[in-house]
Tab-separated table of N, CA and C in Angstrom:
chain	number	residue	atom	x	y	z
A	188	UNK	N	12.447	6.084	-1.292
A	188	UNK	CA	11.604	6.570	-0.212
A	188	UNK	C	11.378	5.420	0.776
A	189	UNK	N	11.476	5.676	2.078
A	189	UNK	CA	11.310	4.555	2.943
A	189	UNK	C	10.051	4.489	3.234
A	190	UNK	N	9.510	3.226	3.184
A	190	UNK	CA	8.569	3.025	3.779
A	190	UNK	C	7.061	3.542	4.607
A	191	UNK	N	7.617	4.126	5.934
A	191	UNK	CA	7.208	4.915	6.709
A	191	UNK	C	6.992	6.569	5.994
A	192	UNK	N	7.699	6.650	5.230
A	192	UNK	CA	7.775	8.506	4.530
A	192	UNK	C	6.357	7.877	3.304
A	193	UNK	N	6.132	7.103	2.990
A	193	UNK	CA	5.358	6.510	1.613
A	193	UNK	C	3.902	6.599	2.832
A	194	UNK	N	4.253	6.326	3.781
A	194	UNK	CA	2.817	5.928	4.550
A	194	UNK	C	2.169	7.234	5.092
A	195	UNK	N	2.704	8.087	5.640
A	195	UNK	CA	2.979	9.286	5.674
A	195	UNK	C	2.203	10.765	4.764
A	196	UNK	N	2.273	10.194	3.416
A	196	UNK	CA	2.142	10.878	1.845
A	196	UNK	C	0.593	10.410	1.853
A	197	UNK	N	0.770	8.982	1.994
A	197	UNK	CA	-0.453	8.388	1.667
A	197	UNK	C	-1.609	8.784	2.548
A	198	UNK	N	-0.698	9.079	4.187
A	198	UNK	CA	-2.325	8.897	4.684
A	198	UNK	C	-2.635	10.809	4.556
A	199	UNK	N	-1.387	12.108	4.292
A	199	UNK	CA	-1.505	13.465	4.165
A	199	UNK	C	-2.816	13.443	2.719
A	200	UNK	N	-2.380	12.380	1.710
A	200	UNK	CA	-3.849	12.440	0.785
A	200	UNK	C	-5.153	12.038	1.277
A	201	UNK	N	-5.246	11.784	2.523
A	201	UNK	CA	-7.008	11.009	2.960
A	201	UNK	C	-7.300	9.960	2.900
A	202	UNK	N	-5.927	9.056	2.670
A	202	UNK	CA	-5.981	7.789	2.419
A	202	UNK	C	-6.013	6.775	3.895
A	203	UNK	N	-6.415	5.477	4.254
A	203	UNK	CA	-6.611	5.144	5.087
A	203	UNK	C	-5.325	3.631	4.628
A	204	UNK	N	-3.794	4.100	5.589
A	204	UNK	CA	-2.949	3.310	5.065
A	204	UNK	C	-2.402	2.410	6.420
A	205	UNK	N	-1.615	1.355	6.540
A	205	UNK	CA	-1.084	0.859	7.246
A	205	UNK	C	0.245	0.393	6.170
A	206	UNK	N	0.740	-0.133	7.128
A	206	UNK	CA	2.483	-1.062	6.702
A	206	UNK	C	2.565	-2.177	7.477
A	207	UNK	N	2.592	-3.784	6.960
A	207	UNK	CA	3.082	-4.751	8.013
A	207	UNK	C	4.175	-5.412	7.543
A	208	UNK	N	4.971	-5.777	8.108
A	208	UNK	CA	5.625	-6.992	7.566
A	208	UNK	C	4.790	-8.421	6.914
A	209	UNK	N	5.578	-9.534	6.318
A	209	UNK	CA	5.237	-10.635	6.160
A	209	UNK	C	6.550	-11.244	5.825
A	210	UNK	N	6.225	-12.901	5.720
A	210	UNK	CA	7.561	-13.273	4.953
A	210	UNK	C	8.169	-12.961	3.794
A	211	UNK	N	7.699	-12.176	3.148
A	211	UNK	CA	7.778	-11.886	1.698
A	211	UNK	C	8.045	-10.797	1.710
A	212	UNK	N	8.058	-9.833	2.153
A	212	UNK	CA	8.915	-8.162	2.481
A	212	UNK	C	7.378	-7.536	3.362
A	213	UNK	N	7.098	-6.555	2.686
A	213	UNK	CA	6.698	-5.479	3.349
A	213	UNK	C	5.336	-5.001	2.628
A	214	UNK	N	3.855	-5.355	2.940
A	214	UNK	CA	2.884	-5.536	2.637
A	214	UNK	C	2.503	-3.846	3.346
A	215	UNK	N	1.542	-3.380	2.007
A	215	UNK	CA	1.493	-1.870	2.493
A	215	UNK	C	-0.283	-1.801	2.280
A	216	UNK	N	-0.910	-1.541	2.974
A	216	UNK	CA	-2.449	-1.725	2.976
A	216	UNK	C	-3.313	-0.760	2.896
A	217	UNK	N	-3.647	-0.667	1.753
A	217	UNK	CA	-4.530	0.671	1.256
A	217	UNK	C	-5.962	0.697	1.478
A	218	UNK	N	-6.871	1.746	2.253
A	218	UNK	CA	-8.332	1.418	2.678
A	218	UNK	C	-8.958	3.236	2.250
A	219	UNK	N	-8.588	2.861	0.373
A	219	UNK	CA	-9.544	4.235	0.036
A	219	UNK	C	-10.842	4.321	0.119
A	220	UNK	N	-11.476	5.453	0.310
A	220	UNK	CA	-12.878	6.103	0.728
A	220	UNK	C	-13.376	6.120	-0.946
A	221	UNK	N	-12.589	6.556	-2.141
A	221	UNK	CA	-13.239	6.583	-3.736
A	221	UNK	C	-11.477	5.786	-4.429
A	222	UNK	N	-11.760	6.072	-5.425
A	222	UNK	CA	-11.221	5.257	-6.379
A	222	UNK	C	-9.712	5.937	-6.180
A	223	UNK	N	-8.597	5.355	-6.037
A	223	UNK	CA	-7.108	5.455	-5.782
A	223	UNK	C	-6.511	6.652	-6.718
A	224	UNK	N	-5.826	7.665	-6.467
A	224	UNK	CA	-5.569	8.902	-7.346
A	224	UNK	C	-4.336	8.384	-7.729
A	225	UNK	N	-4.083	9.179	-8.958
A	225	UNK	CA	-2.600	8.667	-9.925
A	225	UNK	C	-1.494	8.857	-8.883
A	226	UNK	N	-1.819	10.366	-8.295
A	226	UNK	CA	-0.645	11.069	-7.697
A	226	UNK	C	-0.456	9.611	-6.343
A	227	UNK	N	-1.211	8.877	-5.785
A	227	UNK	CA	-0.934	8.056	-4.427
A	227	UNK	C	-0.827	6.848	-5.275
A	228	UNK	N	-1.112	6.641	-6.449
A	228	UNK	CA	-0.553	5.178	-7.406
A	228	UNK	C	0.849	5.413	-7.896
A	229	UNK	N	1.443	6.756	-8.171
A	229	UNK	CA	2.152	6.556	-8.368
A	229	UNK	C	3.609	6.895	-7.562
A	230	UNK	N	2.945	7.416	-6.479
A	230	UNK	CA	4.043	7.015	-5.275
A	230	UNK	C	4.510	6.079	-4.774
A	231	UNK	N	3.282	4.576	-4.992
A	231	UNK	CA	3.380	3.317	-4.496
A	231	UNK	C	4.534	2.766	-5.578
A	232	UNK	N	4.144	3.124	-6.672
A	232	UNK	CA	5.010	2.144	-7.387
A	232	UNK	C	6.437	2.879	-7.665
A	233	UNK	N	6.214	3.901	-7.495
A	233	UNK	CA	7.931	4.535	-7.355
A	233	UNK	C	8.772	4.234	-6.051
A	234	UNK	N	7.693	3.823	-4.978
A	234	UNK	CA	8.674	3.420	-3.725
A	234	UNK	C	8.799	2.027	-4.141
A	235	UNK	N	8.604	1.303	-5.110
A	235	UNK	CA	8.795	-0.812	-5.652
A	235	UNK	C	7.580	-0.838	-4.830
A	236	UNK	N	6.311	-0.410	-4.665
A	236	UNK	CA	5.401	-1.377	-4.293
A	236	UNK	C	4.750	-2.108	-5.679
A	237	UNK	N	4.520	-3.308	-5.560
A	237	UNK	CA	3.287	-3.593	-6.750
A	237	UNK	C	2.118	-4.288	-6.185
A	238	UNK	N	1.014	-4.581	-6.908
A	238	UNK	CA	-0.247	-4.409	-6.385
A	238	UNK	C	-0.314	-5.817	-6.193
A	239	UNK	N	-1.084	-6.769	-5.203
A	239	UNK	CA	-0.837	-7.940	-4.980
A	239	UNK	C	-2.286	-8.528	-4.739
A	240	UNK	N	-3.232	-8.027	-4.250
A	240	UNK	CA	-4.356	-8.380	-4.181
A	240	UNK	C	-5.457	-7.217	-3.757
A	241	UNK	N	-6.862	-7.702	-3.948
A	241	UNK	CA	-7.537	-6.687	-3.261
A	241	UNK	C	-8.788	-7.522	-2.679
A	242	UNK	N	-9.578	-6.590	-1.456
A	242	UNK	CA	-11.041	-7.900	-1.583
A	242	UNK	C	-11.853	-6.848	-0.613
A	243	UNK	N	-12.889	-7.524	-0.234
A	243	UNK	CA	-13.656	-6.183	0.569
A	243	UNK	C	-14.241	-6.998	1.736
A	244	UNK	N	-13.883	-5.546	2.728
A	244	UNK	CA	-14.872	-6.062	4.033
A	244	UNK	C	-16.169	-6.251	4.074
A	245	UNK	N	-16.636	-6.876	5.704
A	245	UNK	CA	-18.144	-7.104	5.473
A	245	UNK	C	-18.485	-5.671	5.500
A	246	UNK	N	-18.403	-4.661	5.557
A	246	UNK	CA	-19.055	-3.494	5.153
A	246	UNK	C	-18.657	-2.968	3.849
A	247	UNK	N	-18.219	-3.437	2.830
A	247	UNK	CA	-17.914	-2.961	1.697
A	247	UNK	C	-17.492	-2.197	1.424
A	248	UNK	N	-16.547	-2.088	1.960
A	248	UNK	CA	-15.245	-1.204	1.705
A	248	UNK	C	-13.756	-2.059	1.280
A	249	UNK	N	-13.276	-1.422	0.403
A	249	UNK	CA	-12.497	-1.835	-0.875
A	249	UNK	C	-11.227	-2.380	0.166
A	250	UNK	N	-10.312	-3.004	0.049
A	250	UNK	CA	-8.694	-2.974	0.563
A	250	UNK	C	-7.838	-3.456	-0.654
A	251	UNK	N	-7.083	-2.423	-0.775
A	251	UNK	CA	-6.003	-3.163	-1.779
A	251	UNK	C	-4.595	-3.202	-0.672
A	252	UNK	N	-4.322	-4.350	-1.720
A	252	UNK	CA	-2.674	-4.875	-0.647
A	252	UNK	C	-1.488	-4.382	-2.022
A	253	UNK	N	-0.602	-3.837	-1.125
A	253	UNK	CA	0.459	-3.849	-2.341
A	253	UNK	C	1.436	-5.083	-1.286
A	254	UNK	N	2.626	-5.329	-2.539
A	254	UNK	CA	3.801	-5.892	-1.811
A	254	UNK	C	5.297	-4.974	-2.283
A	255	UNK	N	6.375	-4.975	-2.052
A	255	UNK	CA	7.371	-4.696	-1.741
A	255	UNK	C	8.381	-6.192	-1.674
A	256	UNK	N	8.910	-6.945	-2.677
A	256	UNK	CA	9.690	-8.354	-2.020
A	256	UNK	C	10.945	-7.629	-1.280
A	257	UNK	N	11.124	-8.848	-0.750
A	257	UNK	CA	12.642	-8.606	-0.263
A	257	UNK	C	13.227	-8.897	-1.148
A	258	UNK	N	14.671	-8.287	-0.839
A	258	UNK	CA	15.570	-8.676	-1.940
A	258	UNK	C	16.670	-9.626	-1.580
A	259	UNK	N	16.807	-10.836	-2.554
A	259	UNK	CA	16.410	-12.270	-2.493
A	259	UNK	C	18.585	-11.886	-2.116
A	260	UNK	N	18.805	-12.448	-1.359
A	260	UNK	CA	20.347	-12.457	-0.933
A	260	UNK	C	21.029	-13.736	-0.843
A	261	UNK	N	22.010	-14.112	-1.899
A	261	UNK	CA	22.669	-15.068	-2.131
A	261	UNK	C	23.883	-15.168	-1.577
């Protein structure tokens, strides 16, 4: 699933999503309203996202970061 189709899914569940780049691949930014549903956890990790950090704004609201690496080309 590309990217953009994952962001798509995520935000059709009520989810509050973005996608950026970084040097490291493709950082996908999750800003749920309650606690993350299986069905949008387990879309993330079926598109290779894995979970990379999380922390909260000054209004206390949650952000989790997934990542996506690139794939390392020799």
């Amino acid at each position: 699933m590309r990217p953009i189709e994952l962001l798509g899914k995520i935000l059709i569940e009520g989810y509050h999503a973005d996608i950026q780049t970084s040097p490291y691949g493709i950082l996908l930014i999750v800003k749920p309203q309650q606690i993350l549903s299986n069905l949008v956890g387990g879309l993330i990790r079926n598109a290779g996202f894995r979970f990379r950090s999380c922390y909260s704004e000054a209004n206390g609201r949650t952000v989790l970061l997934f990542l996506k690496e690139k794939a390392n080309s020799s």
